């Protein structure tokens, strides 16, 4: 079935978009990730303008992070105060990100910037996960939790001003640290259309020493607002949120996530992480090819409609 | 059926015209093409009548906009956009049709003056310090891209005569057709010279849900963004409810 996207002004195959978002939703159900970093590149490869892919994907992330956070809230695994401090940075990051996005668009380098950022992010995260998973395979029964607790926060981070108490996380740290992490999250949401959970979660653990139990819920909590804010900014400044595309993405994502969550308990942790790391690296390699192999068509055209 | 009925009406309206005087006239079967949520392309049928034996050419042009063509070049091995040329007033859609082989109509250079034929696809490069042969590959790339999107033709369409003086031409608008005002122009030639011409306009616009959404997004982007977020939040809440009940 062809669906006409009113903002992108093109017809797309609803089945294809639905299938991809369902597969990504399935993966996100199993691995507890947003999956924006898989959907956005796909939409771009499919021929949807990068600006619309990013803006619309941010909308889809609002839905998936909201669905995710409810479960954590019910179990009380969200540090709301920490989330709010991260949000202040997140809003600032989104604002700057949108500005950056517009600039890159004007200079014709948005495709390049998106591809290059994805390669750096996916490459490093994929490699780290792969090494970590293989390490876990070799050295069994090594508990992650105790490792985190033993971790010392760097003296530089510990010495920053504006210290705040976070009773839920039992932390007394500078507000600049969660604010800075949120800032990066906001940047990622507005420039790349991803929630950035795969970056925020390790940062919250390693840079703040936050209890592992609260980390995922809190990152999801602030993600609702940064991705929501990014959506509104994209919609208001460059009209690049396509509601029809968002609806197909959200429905596919929700259904896929349900199946993924059902299957998740049957999946073995370490092997799942290896498969996941390989998927991430696969997308990265694809991106590298996209950027470094001479494209068949060197030319691209841009319409100037909004002047 | 509706379309067929309308075609016949147009044909009947045109017939007495051609019988009465030396007129050359065309009309489009449908003055508007509606793009709905399920839009997957459409046909534009042009009807016309002529007096005499000369050949006819018809063009269909979309709205005009500036288009920038960028060219990638390797920078440290990565392919980035490095050069660009901005072309002014490029028709976002173009197609043309002939009733006879082009040689029997007029010289191609004459046809191009009236905006007919592939040679008419020649655009002005903005503040062009670059030489013509430098911008040429960019123009060729623009035409190539538009052809791939079915928005520019590769060859002419055919004008068929359904009665000695009554002709019709069929154009195709792809799903990705740019919206706006389209102009249909028809030219009647005799002995390689333009004798008569006629033009009509038609509107291609999103209607219904599709148009409403586009209008909403353009005019009040901020509220539109809020609505998108609200929908997403609702979808997230709903999926959580379903999961808990299951």
XYZ file of C-alpha atoms in Angstrom:
553
model
C 0.000 0.000 0.000
C 1.388 3.391 -1.026
C 1.054 6.146 1.537
C 1.495 9.748 0.469
C 3.588 11.694 2.964
C 2.197 15.237 3.076
C 5.396 16.876 4.370
C 7.973 14.830 2.457
C 5.692 15.206 -0.605
C 6.331 11.681 -1.766
C 4.602 8.340 -1.751
C 6.242 5.508 0.152
C 5.441 1.859 0.634
C 3.692 1.603 3.995
C 4.585 -2.100 4.277
C 8.323 -1.475 3.940
C 8.392 1.310 6.527
C 6.144 -0.709 8.830
C 8.290 -3.834 8.501
C 11.517 -1.994 9.219
C 10.119 -0.160 12.226
C 8.652 -3.457 13.508
C 12.052 -5.178 13.203
C 13.737 -2.272 14.957
C 10.959 -2.299 17.584
C 11.558 -6.040 18.040
C 15.271 -5.434 18.597
C 14.528 -2.586 20.974
C 12.182 -4.861 22.940
C 14.927 -7.462 23.283
C 17.863 -5.184 23.944
C 16.141 -2.291 25.673
C 17.355 0.322 23.219
C 15.466 3.003 21.323
C 16.669 1.900 17.925
C 16.667 5.379 16.410
C 20.200 4.781 15.177
C 18.890 1.933 13.007
C 15.692 3.552 11.732
C 17.106 6.965 10.790
C 19.827 5.600 8.441
C 17.274 3.255 6.885
C 14.880 6.105 6.165
C 17.734 8.067 4.576
C 18.795 5.082 2.450
C 15.149 4.669 1.456
C 15.172 8.145 -0.066
C 13.421 10.209 2.577
C 15.213 13.567 2.937
C 17.597 13.409 5.940
C 15.945 16.395 7.596
C 12.544 14.698 7.536
C 14.007 11.346 8.619
C 15.622 12.960 11.664
C 12.657 15.155 12.603
C 10.142 12.335 12.286
C 12.286 9.754 14.025
C 12.441 12.071 17.041
C 8.629 11.781 17.237
C 8.794 7.999 17.174
C 11.291 8.092 20.031
C 8.824 10.054 22.170
C 6.430 7.115 21.870
C 8.993 4.389 22.559
C 10.643 6.176 25.484
C 7.263 7.015 27.013
C 6.138 3.392 26.723
C 9.423 2.309 28.284
C 9.507 4.766 31.171
C 6.043 3.822 32.495
C 7.287 0.394 33.522
C 10.276 1.899 35.337
C 8.106 4.515 37.049
C 5.733 1.818 38.331
C 8.678 0.032 39.888
C 10.101 3.315 41.163
C 13.279 2.974 39.138
C 13.478 6.584 37.998
C 15.453 9.373 39.656
C 13.156 12.234 38.666
C 15.362 14.975 40.152
C 18.393 13.681 38.251
C 16.271 13.461 35.097
C 15.149 17.082 35.460
C 18.728 18.337 35.855
C 19.710 16.363 32.745
C 16.752 17.947 30.982
C 18.073 21.477 31.473
C 21.187 20.420 29.564
C 19.035 18.446 27.139
C 16.941 21.475 26.138
C 20.070 23.537 25.598
C 21.599 20.719 23.541
C 18.449 20.421 21.409
C 18.416 24.163 20.723
C 22.061 24.220 19.657
C 21.570 20.991 17.723
C 18.702 22.460 15.703
C 20.818 25.504 14.873
C 23.694 23.279 13.834
C 21.335 21.181 11.730
C 20.055 24.268 9.874
C 23.596 25.510 9.260
C 24.741 22.167 7.885
C 21.673 22.044 5.671
C 22.425 25.465 4.184
C 26.021 24.479 3.495
C 24.918 21.193 1.932
C 26.850 19.101 4.423
C 24.012 17.608 6.476
C 24.218 14.183 4.785
C 27.944 14.091 5.305
C 27.686 15.187 8.941
C 25.013 12.605 9.725
C 26.982 9.789 8.062
C 30.268 10.782 9.710
C 28.709 11.082 13.178
C 27.010 7.725 12.783
C 30.265 6.063 11.780
C 32.078 7.447 14.820
C 29.254 6.630 17.244
C 28.249 3.218 15.917
C 31.837 2.125 15.316
C 33.027 2.908 18.808
C 29.912 1.636 20.597
C 29.793 -1.553 18.496
C 33.454 -2.331 19.106
C 33.165 -1.657 22.842
C 30.107 -3.893 23.121
C 31.748 -6.663 21.122
C 34.904 -6.589 23.255
C 32.869 -6.439 26.437
C 30.621 -9.347 25.354
C 33.509 -11.566 24.331
C 35.230 -10.687 27.598
C 32.101 -11.740 29.478
C 32.035 -14.997 27.499
C 35.588 -15.796 28.517
C 35.391 -14.707 32.130
C 32.055 -16.029 33.293
C 30.180 -14.939 36.381
C 31.882 -11.595 36.602
C 29.240 -9.353 38.088
C 28.922 -5.968 36.481
C 27.381 -4.259 39.497
C 30.310 -4.678 41.823
C 32.586 -3.379 39.116
C 30.606 -0.178 38.775
C 30.565 0.447 42.502
C 34.288 0.014 42.692
C 34.677 2.589 39.956
C 36.166 5.896 41.031
C 34.686 9.037 39.521
C 37.484 11.104 38.006
C 38.785 13.890 40.284
C 38.029 16.488 37.652
C 34.320 15.605 37.566
C 34.187 15.331 41.334
C 35.748 18.787 41.696
C 33.204 20.676 39.563
C 31.104 23.376 41.268
C 27.298 23.634 41.773
C 27.104 20.461 43.801
C 23.637 19.025 44.310
C 22.214 16.231 46.385
C 20.342 13.458 44.572
C 18.722 11.457 47.374
C 17.206 8.809 45.110
C 20.592 7.938 43.599
C 22.404 8.603 46.882
C 24.782 10.975 45.115
C 26.251 14.369 45.929
C 27.712 15.609 42.659
C 28.037 18.723 40.537
C 24.876 19.493 38.559
C 27.153 20.163 35.591
C 27.789 16.447 35.103
C 24.178 15.296 34.560
C 23.527 18.590 32.784
C 26.433 17.948 30.421
C 25.315 14.377 29.737
C 21.795 15.634 29.034
C 23.280 18.274 26.728
C 24.918 15.565 24.601
C 21.605 13.664 24.587
C 19.787 16.759 23.317
C 22.377 17.294 20.588
C 22.064 13.673 19.437
C 18.258 13.841 19.432
C 18.092 16.981 17.316
C 20.981 16.332 14.898
C 20.786 12.565 14.464
C 17.209 11.763 15.488
C 18.315 9.250 18.089
C 17.629 9.035 21.803
C 21.265 8.307 22.473
C 20.531 5.797 25.247
C 23.508 3.703 24.187
C 25.733 6.666 24.998
C 23.839 8.181 27.958
C 23.509 4.961 29.941
C 27.243 4.190 30.126
C 27.986 7.882 30.763
C 25.580 7.966 33.702
C 27.175 4.851 35.145
C 30.812 5.706 34.605
C 30.797 9.495 34.982
C 28.292 9.879 37.817
C 28.411 6.501 39.488
C 24.615 6.253 39.373
C 23.086 2.984 40.626
C 22.523 0.645 37.665
C 18.915 0.042 38.720
C 17.968 3.690 38.129
C 20.032 4.441 35.065
C 17.830 3.114 32.235
C 14.576 4.505 33.657
C 16.129 7.922 34.265
C 17.675 8.120 30.814
C 14.325 7.164 29.260
C 12.592 9.759 31.438
C 14.726 12.639 30.187
C 14.651 11.236 26.626
C 10.868 11.763 26.410
C 11.420 15.472 26.904
C 14.523 15.954 24.766
C 13.043 14.037 21.819
C 9.693 15.779 22.336
C 11.448 19.144 22.414
C 13.472 18.225 19.309
C 10.236 17.244 17.519
C 8.598 20.577 18.313
C 11.699 22.538 17.286
C 12.031 20.640 13.992
C 8.314 21.148 13.314
C 8.443 24.847 14.150
C 11.699 25.816 12.430
C 11.979 23.681 9.312
C 8.637 21.814 9.037
C 10.385 18.476 8.820
C 8.109 16.294 10.944
C 5.909 14.113 8.764
C 2.962 12.970 10.821
C 1.934 10.204 8.389
C 5.436 8.755 8.436
C 5.498 9.094 12.229
C 2.231 7.159 12.549
C 3.530 4.238 10.452
C 6.818 4.251 12.389
C 5.081 4.377 15.775
C 2.630 1.562 14.972
C 5.411 -0.665 13.596
C 7.647 0.139 16.546
C 4.958 -0.561 19.148
C 3.982 -3.926 17.644
C 7.604 -4.969 17.145
C 8.485 -3.989 20.703
C 5.630 -6.117 22.094
C 6.931 -9.184 20.279
C 10.480 -8.360 21.301
C 9.525 -8.036 24.972
C 7.780 -11.414 24.851
C 10.781 -13.060 23.270
C 13.363 -11.242 25.415
C 13.384 -13.653 28.405
C 14.191 -16.539 26.045
C 17.235 -14.801 24.624
C 20.595 -15.482 26.215
C 22.186 -12.266 27.404
C 25.744 -12.510 26.153
C 24.858 -13.953 22.749
C 22.152 -11.351 22.310
C 24.690 -8.631 23.050
C 27.120 -10.087 20.509
C 24.405 -10.213 17.843
C 23.426 -6.691 18.728
C 27.022 -5.456 18.545
C 27.322 -7.083 15.115
C 24.154 -5.326 13.925
C 25.544 -2.004 15.120
C 28.858 -2.664 13.355
C 26.978 -3.769 10.228
C 25.155 -0.430 10.039
C 28.500 1.289 10.653
C 30.178 -0.578 7.770
C 27.228 0.286 5.539
C 27.702 3.938 6.449
C 31.438 3.764 5.768
C 30.706 2.348 2.326
C 28.151 5.085 1.765
C 30.750 7.729 2.587
C 34.029 6.347 1.227
C 33.105 4.413 -1.916
C 32.684 6.634 -4.941
C 28.919 7.022 -5.376
C 27.371 6.130 -8.724
C 25.750 9.559 -8.848
C 28.032 12.385 -7.773
C 25.349 15.029 -8.156
C 22.415 15.766 -5.920
C 19.707 18.377 -6.241
C 18.096 20.600 -3.642
C 14.923 22.598 -4.038
C 14.664 25.999 -2.430
C 11.009 26.099 -1.468
C 11.032 27.932 1.827
C 12.703 31.188 0.959
C -16.304 6.401 -15.778
C -16.397 9.953 -14.452
C -13.227 10.742 -16.293
C -14.514 9.213 -19.563
C -17.721 11.204 -19.276
C -15.791 14.412 -18.733
C -13.563 13.695 -21.700
C -16.539 13.284 -23.953
C -18.002 16.547 -22.661
C -14.759 18.373 -23.394
C -14.659 16.818 -26.848
C -18.236 17.863 -27.572
C -17.561 21.407 -26.415
C -14.568 21.664 -28.664
C -16.196 20.243 -31.784
C -18.449 23.171 -32.699
C -15.513 25.491 -32.063
C -13.424 23.838 -34.704
C -16.295 23.778 -37.127
C -17.083 27.455 -36.714
C -13.872 29.289 -37.392
C -10.169 29.027 -37.866
C -9.519 28.465 -34.209
C -6.964 26.475 -32.430
C -7.985 25.556 -28.908
C -7.193 23.102 -26.190
C -8.579 22.139 -22.834
C -7.600 19.805 -20.056
C -9.937 17.021 -19.019
C -9.558 17.934 -15.375
C -8.645 21.393 -14.161
C -7.397 20.094 -10.853
C -5.442 17.042 -9.831
C -6.129 16.144 -6.242
C -3.387 14.587 -4.192
C -4.935 12.580 -1.411
C -3.291 10.321 1.158
C -3.609 7.406 -1.258
C -2.228 9.303 -4.283
C 0.049 7.152 -6.444
C 0.203 9.093 -9.703
C -2.304 10.441 -12.188
C -2.876 11.128 -15.870
C -3.388 14.508 -17.453
C -5.390 14.402 -20.650
C -5.260 17.374 -22.988
C -7.869 17.746 -25.722
C -7.726 20.128 -28.616
C -8.904 20.950 -32.095
C -7.191 22.504 -35.063
C -8.166 23.627 -38.522
C -5.755 22.728 -41.247
C -3.284 19.965 -41.766
C -0.276 21.234 -39.777
C 1.388 19.469 -36.879
C 0.759 20.243 -33.197
C 3.069 20.373 -30.173
C 1.950 20.467 -26.547
C 3.973 21.199 -23.406
C 3.068 20.658 -19.765
C 5.085 22.712 -17.279
C 5.056 22.650 -13.514
C 5.696 25.520 -11.090
C 9.158 27.109 -11.203
C 11.704 27.248 -8.416
C 15.410 27.684 -7.943
C 17.278 24.401 -7.724
C 20.793 23.860 -6.421
C 22.796 20.995 -7.867
C 25.697 19.817 -5.751
C 28.608 17.665 -6.767
C 30.521 15.352 -4.476
C 34.302 15.142 -4.485
C 36.614 13.147 -2.233
C 38.014 14.904 0.839
C 40.488 12.647 2.654
C 38.764 9.704 1.013
C 35.248 10.691 2.100
C 32.808 11.856 -0.564
C 31.449 15.269 0.386
C 29.483 17.909 -1.472
C 32.156 20.263 -2.754
C 30.813 22.204 -5.730
C 27.389 23.604 -6.393
C 25.510 25.474 -9.072
C 22.199 27.151 -8.501
C 19.797 27.214 -11.436
C 17.037 29.792 -11.591
C 13.391 29.197 -12.410
C 13.611 25.524 -13.162
C 10.215 24.006 -13.961
C 9.724 21.282 -11.377
C 7.858 19.236 -13.952
C 8.155 19.252 -17.715
C 6.789 17.105 -20.508
C 5.957 17.595 -24.161
C 4.134 15.860 -27.001
C 4.221 15.993 -30.813
C 1.626 15.013 -33.373
C 4.299 14.257 -35.974
C 8.016 13.488 -36.125
C 9.896 16.572 -34.978
C 11.439 17.187 -38.422
C 7.962 17.757 -39.866
C 7.077 20.322 -37.175
C 9.912 22.861 -37.124
C 13.623 23.178 -36.473
C 14.451 22.087 -32.932
C 16.043 25.461 -32.192
C 12.805 27.213 -33.131
C 10.808 24.820 -30.992
C 13.150 25.505 -28.074
C 12.374 29.241 -28.334
C 8.776 28.407 -27.515
C 9.872 26.137 -24.683
C 9.231 22.955 -26.623
C 11.428 19.861 -26.652
C 14.493 18.622 -24.837
C 16.509 21.677 -25.929
C 14.107 23.845 -23.947
C 15.540 22.282 -20.782
C 18.275 24.875 -20.576
C 18.483 26.862 -17.365
C 20.192 29.991 -16.124
C 22.947 29.459 -13.603
C 22.778 32.091 -10.871
C 25.604 34.676 -10.621
C 27.422 32.525 -13.068
C 31.098 33.320 -12.939
C 31.506 29.776 -14.107
C 31.785 29.130 -17.822
C 29.013 27.321 -19.654
C 30.995 24.139 -20.061
C 31.552 24.145 -16.303
C 27.869 24.334 -15.418
C 26.835 21.948 -18.170
C 27.527 18.719 -16.219
C 25.422 20.143 -13.377
C 22.538 20.848 -15.731
C 22.834 17.376 -17.221
C 22.766 15.886 -13.721
C 19.663 17.920 -12.889
C 17.897 16.640 -16.000
C 19.043 13.081 -15.293
C 17.725 13.235 -11.721
C 14.394 14.682 -12.814
C 14.093 12.022 -15.517
C 14.668 9.295 -12.941
C 11.874 10.830 -10.843
C 9.639 10.851 -13.961
C 9.383 14.636 -13.681
C 11.251 15.293 -16.939
C 10.715 13.290 -20.158
C 13.270 11.198 -22.001
C 11.416 11.383 -25.330
C 8.334 13.144 -26.592
C 4.811 11.879 -25.973
C 2.456 11.282 -28.853
C -0.497 13.440 -29.833
C -3.172 11.255 -31.383
C -5.982 12.372 -33.657
C -9.305 10.912 -32.624
C -11.101 12.755 -35.449
C -9.558 14.592 -38.410
C -9.360 17.834 -36.414
C -9.672 16.613 -32.857
C -6.573 15.502 -30.982
C -5.614 14.345 -27.536
C -2.370 13.932 -25.610
C -1.793 11.938 -22.449
C 0.718 12.964 -19.816
C 1.589 11.092 -16.671
C 2.158 12.678 -13.270
C 4.148 10.433 -10.915
C 3.427 10.029 -7.206
C 6.251 12.455 -6.457
C 4.728 15.215 -8.624
C 5.526 18.718 -7.330
C 2.394 20.595 -6.325
C 1.407 23.974 -7.716
C 0.088 25.627 -10.855
C 0.736 23.803 -14.107
C 0.567 25.341 -17.561
C -0.500 23.469 -20.665
C 0.588 25.175 -23.863
C -0.296 24.038 -27.363
C 1.312 25.206 -30.588
C 0.057 24.835 -34.121
C 2.674 24.899 -36.876
C 2.426 25.301 -40.596
C 5.437 25.093 -42.876
C 7.847 25.084 -39.945
C 6.402 28.311 -38.489
C 4.179 28.894 -35.511
C 0.661 29.817 -36.612
C -1.434 29.671 -33.517
C -1.178 28.852 -29.866
C -3.336 28.374 -26.832
C -2.739 27.849 -23.139
C -4.597 26.596 -20.115
C -3.628 26.267 -16.492
C -4.415 23.564 -14.011
C -3.885 23.136 -10.295
C -2.144 20.212 -8.712
C -2.697 20.329 -5.004
C -2.967 18.197 -1.966
C -6.558 17.920 -0.802
C -8.407 16.445 2.141
C -6.394 15.041 5.014
C -3.129 15.378 3.167
C -3.640 19.085 2.415
C -5.001 19.799 5.868
C -1.940 18.244 7.493
C 0.451 20.083 5.214
C -1.303 23.400 5.787
C -1.343 22.832 9.534
C 2.368 21.940 9.569
C 3.305 24.986 7.469
C 1.155 27.578 9.167
C 1.411 26.582 12.804
C 4.466 24.396 13.050
C 4.738 24.825 16.783
C 1.228 23.532 17.508
C 1.679 20.814 14.904
C 4.829 19.670 16.701
C 2.885 19.587 19.977
C 0.156 17.471 18.384
C 2.776 15.031 17.050
C 4.319 14.740 20.509
C 0.886 14.276 22.116
C 0.050 11.509 19.632
C 3.374 9.823 20.322
C 2.828 10.025 24.088
C -0.625 8.516 23.666
C 0.778 5.695 21.506
C 3.436 5.009 24.130
C 0.868 4.963 26.932
C -1.436 2.714 24.915
C 1.281 0.188 24.155
C 2.220 0.089 27.824
C -1.412 -0.627 28.761
C -1.644 -3.445 26.232
C 1.567 -4.962 27.541
C 0.394 -4.875 31.149
C -2.914 -6.533 30.326
C -1.283 -9.260 28.259
